[in-house]
Coordinates of C-alpha atoms in Angstrom, one line a residue:
X1 CA 35.7 -40.3 26.9
X2 CA 32.4 -41.4 28.3
X3 CA 32.4 -38.5 30.9
X4 CA 32.8 -36.1 27.4
X5 CA 30.1 -37.7 26.0
X6 CA 28.3 -37.6 28.6
X7 CA 28.4 -34.2 29.0
X8 CA 27.4 -33.4 24.6
X9 CA 24.1 -35.0 25.6
X10 CA 23.1 -33.7 28.3
X11 CA 24.1 -30.6 26.4
X12 CA 22.5 -31.4 23.0
X13 CA 18.7 -32.3 25.2
X14 CA 19.5 -29.0 26.9
X15 CA 18.9 -27.2 23.7
X16 CA 16.4 -29.8 22.5
X17 CA 14.0 -27.8 26.0
X18 CA 15.3 -24.8 24.7
X19 CA 14.0 -25.3 21.5
X20 CA 10.7 -26.8 22.9
X21 CA 9.5 -24.2 24.6
X22 CA 11.8 -21.2 22.8
X23 CA 10.4 -22.0 18.9
X24 CA 10.7 -18.8 17.1
X25 CA 10.1 -19.2 13.7
X26 CA 12.8 -18.1 10.9
X27 CA 10.4 -15.6 9.8
X28 CA 9.9 -14.2 13.1
X29 CA 13.7 -14.6 13.6
X30 CA 15.2 -12.7 10.9
X31 CA 11.6 -10.5 10.0
X32 CA 12.4 -6.6 9.5
X33 CA 9.0 -5.6 10.9
X34 CA 10.5 -3.2 13.5
X35 CA 11.8 -1.5 10.8
X36 CA 8.6 -1.3 8.6
X37 CA 7.0 0.1 12.2
X38 CA 9.3 2.5 12.6
X39 CA 9.9 3.8 8.7
X40 CA 5.7 3.6 8.6
X41 CA 5.2 5.7 11.5
X42 CA 7.6 8.2 10.3
X43 CA 5.7 8.3 6.8
X44 CA 1.9 8.9 8.2
X45 CA 3.3 11.2 10.9
X46 CA 4.5 13.6 8.3
X47 CA 2.2 13.0 5.5
X48 CA -0.6 13.5 8.8
X49 CA 1.2 16.7 9.1
X50 CA 1.2 18.0 5.1
X51 CA -1.8 17.3 5.4
X52 CA -3.0 19.7 8.5
X53 CA -0.8 22.7 7.5
X54 CA -2.4 22.5 3.7
X55 CA -1.7 24.5 1.8
X56 CA 1.4 25.3 0.0
X57 CA 2.7 22.6 2.6
X58 CA 0.5 19.7 1.0
X59 CA 1.4 20.7 -2.4
X60 CA 5.3 21.2 -1.9
X61 CA 5.1 17.8 0.0
X62 CA 2.1 15.9 -2.7
X63 CA 4.8 17.7 -5.8
X64 CA 7.8 15.7 -4.1
X65 CA 6.7 12.2 -3.9
X66 CA 5.4 12.5 -7.0
X67 CA 9.0 13.8 -8.1
X68 CA 10.5 10.7 -6.1
X69 CA 7.9 8.3 -7.4
X70 CA 8.5 9.4 -11.1
X71 CA 12.1 8.8 -10.9
X72 CA 11.4 5.4 -10.2
X73 CA 8.9 4.9 -12.3
X74 CA 11.3 5.9 -15.1
X75 CA 14.3 3.8 -13.3
X76 CA 12.2 0.6 -13.8
X77 CA 11.0 1.7 -18.0
X78 CA 15.1 1.9 -18.5
X79 CA 15.7 -1.2 -16.9
X80 CA 12.6 -2.6 -18.1
X81 CA 13.5 -2.5 -21.5
X82 CA 16.3 -1.5 -24.1
X83 CA 14.3 -0.1 -26.8
X84 CA 14.5 3.4 -27.3
X85 CA 10.5 3.6 -28.3
X86 CA 9.3 1.5 -25.9
X87 CA 11.4 3.5 -23.2
X88 CA 10.5 6.8 -24.6
X89 CA 6.7 6.0 -24.5
X90 CA 6.8 4.3 -21.3
X91 CA 8.2 7.8 -19.4
X92 CA 5.3 9.9 -21.6
X93 CA 2.9 7.5 -20.2
X94 CA 4.6 7.8 -16.3
X95 CA 4.7 11.0 -16.6
X96 CA 1.3 11.9 -17.7
X97 CA 0.0 9.7 -14.7
X98 CA 2.1 10.0 -12.5
X99 CA 1.3 14.0 -12.6
X100 CA -2.5 13.7 -12.8
X101 CA -2.7 11.6 -10.1
X102 CA -0.7 14.0 -8.0
X103 CA -2.4 17.1 -9.8
X104 CA -5.8 16.1 -8.2
X105 CA -4.3 15.2 -5.1
X106 CA -3.4 18.4 -4.7
X107 CA -6.5 20.4 -6.2
X108 CA -8.9 19.0 -4.0
X109 CA -10.3 19.9 -0.8
X110 CA -9.5 18.4 2.2
X111 CA -13.2 15.7 1.8
X112 CA -12.5 14.6 -1.4
X113 CA -9.1 14.0 0.1
X114 CA -9.3 12.5 3.0
X115 CA -12.1 9.9 0.9
X116 CA -9.5 9.2 -1.2
X117 CA -6.5 8.7 1.4
X118 CA -9.1 6.3 3.2
X119 CA -10.2 3.8 0.3
X120 CA -6.6 3.6 -0.5
X121 CA -5.5 2.7 3.0
X122 CA -9.3 0.9 3.4
X123 CA -8.3 -0.9 0.5
X124 CA -5.0 -2.8 1.4
X125 CA -5.2 -3.0 5.0
X126 CA -9.0 -5.0 4.5
X127 CA -7.5 -6.8 1.3
X128 CA -4.2 -8.3 2.7
X129 CA -6.0 -9.3 6.1
X130 CA -8.6 -11.2 4.0
X131 CA -6.0 -12.6 1.6
X132 CA -4.2 -14.6 4.5
X133 CA -7.3 -15.2 6.6
X134 CA -8.8 -17.0 3.6
X135 CA -6.4 -18.0 0.7
X136 CA -7.8 -19.0 -2.0
X137 CA -7.0 -18.8 -6.1
X138 CA -4.4 -16.1 -7.0
X139 CA -5.5 -12.9 -9.8
X140 CA -2.6 -13.6 -11.4
X141 CA 0.6 -15.3 -9.4
X142 CA 3.2 -14.4 -12.5
X143 CA 2.4 -10.7 -11.8
X144 CA 1.2 -11.1 -7.8
X145 CA 1.9 -13.9 -6.7
X146 CA 0.5 -12.9 -3.3
X147 CA -2.8 -11.3 -4.7
X148 CA -5.8 -13.6 -3.6
X149 CA -9.7 -12.6 -5.1
X150 CA -11.2 -13.4 -1.4
X151 CA -7.9 -10.1 -0.8
X152 CA -9.5 -8.4 -4.0
X153 CA -12.8 -9.0 -2.3
X154 CA -11.9 -7.8 1.4
X155 CA -10.1 -4.6 0.0
X156 CA -13.6 -3.9 -1.9
X157 CA -15.6 -4.4 1.5
X158 CA -13.4 -2.8 3.4
X159 CA -13.3 0.4 0.6
X160 CA -17.1 0.1 0.0
X161 CA -18.1 0.4 4.3
X162 CA -15.2 3.7 3.9
X163 CA -16.9 5.5 2.3
X164 CA -20.3 5.0 3.5
X165 CA -19.1 5.8 6.8
X166 CA -17.3 8.3 5.7
X167 CA -20.2 9.4 3.8
X168 CA -22.6 9.5 6.6
X169 CA -20.7 11.5 9.2
X170 CA -18.3 14.0 7.4
X171 CA -20.0 17.1 5.7
X172 CA -18.2 18.7 3.5
X173 CA -18.5 22.9 3.8
X174 CA -14.8 23.0 1.5
X175 CA -12.5 24.8 4.1
X176 CA -12.5 21.4 6.8
X177 CA -14.7 18.1 7.1
X178 CA -17.9 18.7 9.9
X179 CA -18.7 15.5 11.4
X180 CA -22.1 15.1 11.5
X181 CA -24.3 14.6 14.4
X182 CA -26.2 11.3 12.9
X183 CA -26.5 8.6 10.4
X184 CA -27.3 11.0 7.4
X185 CA -27.5 8.8 4.0
X186 CA -30.5 6.5 3.2
X187 CA -30.0 3.3 1.5
X188 CA -30.3 4.2 -1.9
X189 CA -26.8 6.3 -1.7
X190 CA -25.8 4.2 0.5
X191 CA -25.9 1.5 -1.9
X192 CA -24.1 3.7 -4.4
X193 CA -21.2 4.4 -2.3
X194 CA -20.8 1.3 -1.4
X195 CA -20.4 0.9 -5.6
X196 CA -18.2 3.2 -6.0
X197 CA -15.9 2.6 -2.8
X198 CA -15.4 -1.4 -4.9
X199 CA -15.0 0.2 -7.9
X200 CA -12.4 2.5 -6.2
X201 CA -10.8 -0.3 -4.4
X202 CA -10.3 -2.3 -7.5
X203 CA -8.6 0.5 -9.3
X204 CA -5.8 0.7 -6.5
X205 CA -5.7 -3.1 -6.3
X206 CA -5.3 -2.4 -11.1
X207 CA -2.6 0.4 -10.0
X208 CA -0.7 -2.2 -6.7
X209 CA -0.5 -4.7 -10.4
X210 CA 1.4 -2.4 -12.8
X211 CA 4.1 -1.7 -10.4
X212 CA 4.0 -5.5 -10.1
X213 CA 3.9 -6.2 -13.4
X214 CA 6.7 -3.3 -14.2
X215 CA 9.3 -4.5 -11.2
X216 CA 8.9 -7.8 -12.9
X217 CA 9.9 -6.9 -16.1
X218 CA 13.1 -4.6 -14.5
X219 CA 13.9 -7.7 -12.3
X220 CA 14.1 -5.6 -9.6
X221 CA 11.6 -6.6 -5.9
X222 CA 11.2 -3.4 -4.3
X223 CA 11.2 0.3 -6.5
X224 CA 14.0 1.5 -5.3
X225 CA 15.3 1.0 -1.1
X226 CA 14.3 5.1 -0.3
X227 CA 12.0 3.7 2.7
X228 CA 13.2 1.6 5.3
X229 CA 11.6 -2.1 5.0
X230 CA 8.8 -0.7 2.6
X231 CA 11.3 -0.2 -0.5
X232 CA 10.2 2.8 -2.6
X233 CA 8.0 5.7 -3.0
X234 CA 6.8 3.9 -5.8
X235 CA 5.8 0.1 -3.5
X236 CA 3.7 2.7 -2.0
X237 CA 1.4 4.9 -3.4
X238 CA 0.7 2.5 -6.3
X239 CA -3.6 2.4 -5.3
X240 CA -2.9 6.0 -4.7
X241 CA -2.2 7.4 -7.8
X242 CA -4.9 5.5 -10.0
X243 CA -7.7 6.1 -7.5
X244 CA -6.4 9.7 -7.0
X245 CA -6.4 9.7 -10.7
X246 CA -9.8 8.4 -11.5
X247 CA -11.2 11.3 -7.9
X248 CA -9.7 14.5 -9.0
X249 CA -10.8 13.9 -13.2
X250 CA -14.7 12.8 -11.9
X251 CA -14.8 15.7 -9.3
X252 CA -13.7 17.8 -11.6
X253 CA -10.3 18.9 -9.8
X254 CA -8.1 16.8 -11.9
X255 CA -8.4 18.4 -15.4

């Protein structure tokens, strides 16, 4: 009996030491980071190939993404309300919203397309890191508990810096984008680009909030399970839609 208890105590001490030296948080042990990373690589590869090929391939890719997005949007609307008039209004509004954004993207030249994609990427990335690093007050915790004012400001700063750099270092030749030989804009123009980037970042975050609100109304976490580790297509393009819509309309391609 004494030998058995000694063995148990020895085993418990061994387990305690193992936990101390190999302490892996539960969030890491159960993380879907590898799955998310693999899905992100595939998505970026497909999107980059479509942009590189351009023409009919890019148009077909945008149309396919828009269709998948609308199907998910419609699913959320049908779950969010049982009232027929509200459903019809939501479906019509969603078709116009997603359709105009997709048409704007498909009609853009490469210069504006890269600018839009950069705005969304830098907004999301900088907002994430600023929000996680700084924290602070939430913007609308009942809609999106993770979104903070610090994250929004970080996203605005990232988008502004991206547009300044892009406008200074890239020239629009119509068919392709040519790199500049030097930093080609003055302070006044840089300020305007920064303002535009900040405004578009707010639009991107608004698109994110809109989808979060709709998902809460529908009582779901993701718009679908189509993309492993990422949810649905709507989850990935919620911030892109308003930015594409605004830039498309302002550049004359969305109307």
